Amino acid sequence: MAPREIALLEVYRHKTKNDLWLIVNGKVYDVTKFIVNHPGGEEVLLDTAGRDASNPFEDVGHSAEARNILQSLEIGTL
């Protein structure tokens, strides 16, 4: 199955704690269910909700485990 293509405007519509999508390196992730487990706290995710979070994600230097979790939340490509 080919990845679903998601428009930037659609991602932007998902920017609340109960419906949170973000973009990292051209891929779209639904992190709604992960927000309560995010080690950096929910505010970090809410700050980039509905937008491109590539730079903040890469700047932190996430572990391989964090990248695997993110990959499991992928819902499409931008």
Tab-separated table of N, CA and C in Angstrom:
chain	number	residue	atom	x	y	z
A	1	MET	N	0.839	-1.174	0.000
A	1	MET	CA	0.000	0.000	0.000
A	1	MET	C	0.891	1.246	0.000
A	2	ALA	N	0.634	2.148	-0.906
A	2	ALA	CA	1.407	3.388	-1.005
A	2	ALA	C	1.056	4.313	0.155
A	3	PRO	N	2.046	5.088	0.612
A	3	PRO	CA	1.753	6.040	1.694
A	3	PRO	C	0.695	7.052	1.271
A	4	ARG	N	-0.157	7.384	2.173
A	4	ARG	CA	-1.195	8.383	1.931
A	4	ARG	C	-0.538	9.761	1.841
A	5	GLU	N	-0.899	10.536	0.837
A	5	GLU	CA	-0.395	11.902	0.739
A	5	GLU	C	-1.352	12.828	1.476
A	6	ILE	N	-0.792	13.654	2.337
A	6	ILE	CA	-1.593	14.538	3.180
A	6	ILE	C	-1.156	15.977	2.935
A	7	ALA	N	-2.105	16.844	2.678
A	7	ALA	CA	-1.820	18.255	2.421
A	7	ALA	C	-1.463	18.978	3.720
A	8	LEU	N	-0.629	19.998	3.592
A	8	LEU	CA	-0.226	20.791	4.743
A	8	LEU	C	-1.433	21.367	5.481
A	9	LEU	N	-2.426	21.818	4.752
A	9	LEU	CA	-3.627	22.369	5.378
A	9	LEU	C	-4.344	21.334	6.231
A	10	GLU	N	-4.363	20.091	5.773
A	10	GLU	CA	-4.996	19.034	6.569
A	10	GLU	C	-4.223	18.797	7.862
A	11	VAL	N	-2.896	18.799	7.785
A	11	VAL	CA	-2.085	18.623	8.987
A	11	VAL	C	-2.374	19.756	9.966
A	12	TYR	N	-2.444	20.968	9.450
A	12	TYR	CA	-2.685	22.154	10.276
A	12	TYR	C	-3.992	22.058	11.063
A	13	ARG	N	-4.954	21.356	10.553
A	13	ARG	CA	-6.258	21.216	11.220
A	13	ARG	C	-6.199	20.316	12.455
A	14	HIS	N	-5.109	19.609	12.629
A	14	HIS	CA	-4.956	18.651	13.742
A	14	HIS	C	-3.911	19.187	14.709
A	15	LYS	N	-4.296	20.176	15.519
A	15	LYS	CA	-3.316	20.852	16.367
A	15	LYS	C	-3.767	21.025	17.811
A	16	THR	N	-4.605	20.109	18.274
A	16	THR	CA	-5.049	20.172	19.664
A	16	THR	C	-4.558	18.936	20.417
A	17	LYS	N	-4.614	19.007	21.733
A	17	LYS	CA	-4.159	17.887	22.569
A	17	LYS	C	-4.903	16.592	22.240
A	18	ASN	N	-6.165	16.704	21.849
A	18	ASN	CA	-6.975	15.522	21.566
A	18	ASN	C	-6.962	15.113	20.100
A	19	ASP	N	-6.213	15.832	19.286
A	19	ASP	CA	-6.123	15.547	17.851
A	19	ASP	C	-4.859	16.224	17.335
A	20	LEU	N	-3.719	15.541	17.463
A	20	LEU	CA	-2.429	16.176	17.236
A	20	LEU	C	-1.599	15.457	16.184
A	21	TRP	N	-1.405	16.146	15.067
A	21	TRP	CA	-0.540	15.642	14.008
A	21	TRP	C	0.647	16.581	13.901
A	22	LEU	N	1.761	16.049	13.414
A	22	LEU	CA	2.902	16.894	13.094
A	22	LEU	C	3.698	16.263	11.968
A	23	ILE	N	4.611	17.051	11.436
A	23	ILE	CA	5.435	16.644	10.299
A	23	ILE	C	6.888	16.557	10.766
A	24	VAL	N	7.553	15.480	10.382
A	24	VAL	CA	8.990	15.356	10.610
A	24	VAL	C	9.596	14.789	9.336
A	25	ASN	N	10.462	15.573	8.735
A	25	ASN	CA	11.189	15.147	7.535
A	25	ASN	C	10.268	14.646	6.427
A	26	GLY	N	9.197	15.394	6.188
A	26	GLY	CA	8.299	15.097	5.070
A	26	GLY	C	7.268	14.022	5.327
A	27	LYS	N	7.264	13.464	6.520
A	27	LYS	CA	6.271	12.450	6.869
A	27	LYS	C	5.326	13.016	7.921
A	28	VAL	N	4.091	12.552	7.888
A	28	VAL	CA	3.063	13.043	8.804
A	28	VAL	C	2.792	11.971	9.852
A	29	TYR	N	2.716	12.433	11.107
A	29	TYR	CA	2.518	11.527	12.234
A	29	TYR	C	1.336	11.973	13.080
A	30	ASP	N	0.545	11.003	13.512
A	30	ASP	CA	-0.535	11.267	14.461
A	30	ASP	C	0.000	10.887	15.830
A	31	VAL	N	0.324	11.895	16.622
A	31	VAL	CA	0.927	11.661	17.945
A	31	VAL	C	-0.085	11.847	19.078
A	32	THR	N	-1.356	11.861	18.732
A	32	THR	CA	-2.413	12.088	19.718
A	32	THR	C	-2.325	11.124	20.891
A	33	LYS	N	-2.194	9.851	20.618
A	33	LYS	CA	-2.182	8.853	21.698
A	33	LYS	C	-0.849	8.811	22.439
A	34	PHE	N	0.200	9.368	21.824
A	34	PHE	CA	1.526	9.340	22.434
A	34	PHE	C	1.765	10.527	23.366
A	35	ILE	N	0.964	11.553	23.244
A	35	ILE	CA	1.219	12.798	23.979
A	35	ILE	C	1.372	12.571	25.491
A	36	VAL	N	0.589	11.677	26.059
A	36	VAL	CA	0.673	11.442	27.507
A	36	VAL	C	1.954	10.708	27.902
A	37	ASN	N	2.588	10.020	26.943
A	37	ASN	CA	3.807	9.258	27.212
A	37	ASN	C	5.076	9.978	26.779
A	38	HIS	N	4.951	11.131	26.154
A	38	HIS	CA	6.130	11.825	25.638
A	38	HIS	C	7.037	12.250	26.791
A	39	PRO	N	8.282	11.775	26.789
A	39	PRO	CA	9.194	12.078	27.897
A	39	PRO	C	9.461	13.571	28.096
A	40	GLY	N	9.361	14.351	27.032
A	40	GLY	CA	9.610	15.780	27.135
A	40	GLY	C	8.393	16.580	27.552
A	41	GLY	N	7.287	15.888	27.787
A	41	GLY	CA	6.051	16.561	28.177
A	41	GLY	C	5.186	16.920	26.985
A	42	GLU	N	3.939	17.175	27.257
A	42	GLU	CA	2.983	17.455	26.187
A	42	GLU	C	3.221	18.811	25.527
A	43	GLU	N	3.739	19.783	26.278
A	43	GLU	CA	3.947	21.133	25.724
A	43	GLU	C	4.868	21.118	24.516
A	44	VAL	N	5.866	20.266	24.541
A	44	VAL	CA	6.811	20.177	23.426
A	44	VAL	C	6.076	19.795	22.147
A	45	LEU	N	5.177	18.843	22.254
A	45	LEU	CA	4.405	18.417	21.086
A	45	LEU	C	3.379	19.472	20.689
A	46	LEU	N	2.745	20.064	21.660
A	46	LEU	CA	1.738	21.090	21.358
A	46	LEU	C	2.361	22.308	20.681
A	47	ASP	N	3.614	22.610	21.000
A	47	ASP	CA	4.298	23.742	20.385
A	47	ASP	C	4.472	23.580	18.874
A	48	THR	N	4.524	22.337	18.408
A	48	THR	CA	4.717	22.086	16.973
A	48	THR	C	3.510	21.410	16.343
A	49	ALA	N	2.424	21.347	17.053
A	49	ALA	CA	1.213	20.686	16.554
A	49	ALA	C	0.732	21.314	15.256
A	50	GLY	N	0.424	20.462	14.298
A	50	GLY	CA	-0.106	20.928	13.025
A	50	GLY	C	0.930	21.565	12.126
A	51	ARG	N	2.206	21.452	12.481
A	51	ARG	CA	3.266	22.102	11.716
A	51	ARG	C	4.451	21.163	11.504
A	52	ASP	N	5.464	21.692	10.841
A	52	ASP	CA	6.695	20.939	10.616
A	52	ASP	C	7.553	20.988	11.880
A	53	ALA	N	7.789	19.837	12.452
A	53	ALA	CA	8.577	19.723	13.679
A	53	ALA	C	9.954	19.127	13.405
A	54	SER	N	10.381	19.133	12.150
A	54	SER	CA	11.657	18.501	11.786
A	54	SER	C	12.836	19.080	12.561
A	55	ASN	N	12.992	20.394	12.540
A	55	ASN	CA	14.136	20.998	13.220
A	55	ASN	C	14.121	20.746	14.723
A	56	PRO	N	13.009	20.992	15.414
A	56	PRO	CA	13.008	20.688	16.854
A	56	PRO	C	13.277	19.206	17.143
A	57	PHE	N	12.723	18.327	16.323
A	57	PHE	CA	12.931	16.887	16.525
A	57	PHE	C	14.405	16.528	16.360
A	58	GLU	N	15.028	17.018	15.302
A	58	GLU	CA	16.436	16.698	15.043
A	58	GLU	C	17.363	17.394	16.030
A	59	ASP	N	17.020	18.606	16.455
A	59	ASP	CA	17.866	19.348	17.388
A	59	ASP	C	18.015	18.643	18.734
A	60	VAL	N	16.999	17.909	19.136
A	60	VAL	CA	17.032	17.211	20.418
A	60	VAL	C	17.961	15.994	20.365
A	61	GLY	N	18.134	15.418	19.184
A	61	GLY	CA	18.977	14.233	19.061
A	61	GLY	C	18.293	13.000	19.613
A	62	HIS	N	17.101	12.728	19.124
A	62	HIS	CA	16.320	11.591	19.606
A	62	HIS	C	17.040	10.264	19.378
A	63	SER	N	16.793	9.345	20.270
A	63	SER	CA	17.388	8.006	20.225
A	63	SER	C	16.756	7.167	19.115
A	64	ALA	N	17.361	6.016	18.861
A	64	ALA	CA	16.810	5.069	17.890
A	64	ALA	C	15.433	4.592	18.346
A	65	GLU	N	15.270	4.419	19.646
A	65	GLU	CA	13.969	3.997	20.176
A	65	GLU	C	12.903	5.057	19.900
A	66	ALA	N	13.245	6.324	20.103
A	66	ALA	CA	12.294	7.403	19.841
A	66	ALA	C	11.929	7.446	18.363
A	67	ARG	N	12.910	7.220	17.505
A	67	ARG	CA	12.650	7.208	16.061
A	67	ARG	C	11.749	6.038	15.671
A	68	ASN	N	11.915	4.906	16.342
A	68	ASN	CA	11.042	3.746	16.085
A	68	ASN	C	9.613	4.038	16.524
A	69	ILE	N	9.463	4.700	17.665
A	69	ILE	CA	8.122	5.074	18.136
A	69	ILE	C	7.486	6.018	17.128
A	70	LEU	N	8.250	7.021	16.684
A	70	LEU	CA	7.724	7.970	15.715
A	70	LEU	C	7.296	7.244	14.436
A	71	GLN	N	8.120	6.345	13.968
A	71	GLN	CA	7.800	5.594	12.753
A	71	GLN	C	6.477	4.831	12.913
A	72	SER	N	6.220	4.311	14.091
A	72	SER	CA	4.982	3.558	14.320
A	72	SER	C	3.750	4.448	14.288
A	73	LEU	N	3.950	5.769	14.385
A	73	LEU	CA	2.840	6.719	14.401
A	73	LEU	C	2.608	7.368	13.036
A	74	GLU	N	3.390	6.959	12.047
A	74	GLU	CA	3.286	7.560	10.712
A	74	GLU	C	1.930	7.252	10.070
A	75	ILE	N	1.324	8.304	9.485
A	75	ILE	CA	0.045	8.123	8.793
A	75	ILE	C	0.105	8.528	7.325
A	76	GLY	N	1.221	9.109	6.894
A	76	GLY	CA	1.332	9.488	5.485
A	76	GLY	C	2.534	10.366	5.231
A	77	THR	N	2.572	10.896	4.008
A	77	THR	CA	3.633	11.812	3.601
A	77	THR	C	3.013	13.153	3.253
A	78	LEU	N	3.826	14.187	3.378
A	78	LEU	CA	3.351	15.516	3.083
A	78	LEU	C	3.273	15.721	1.583
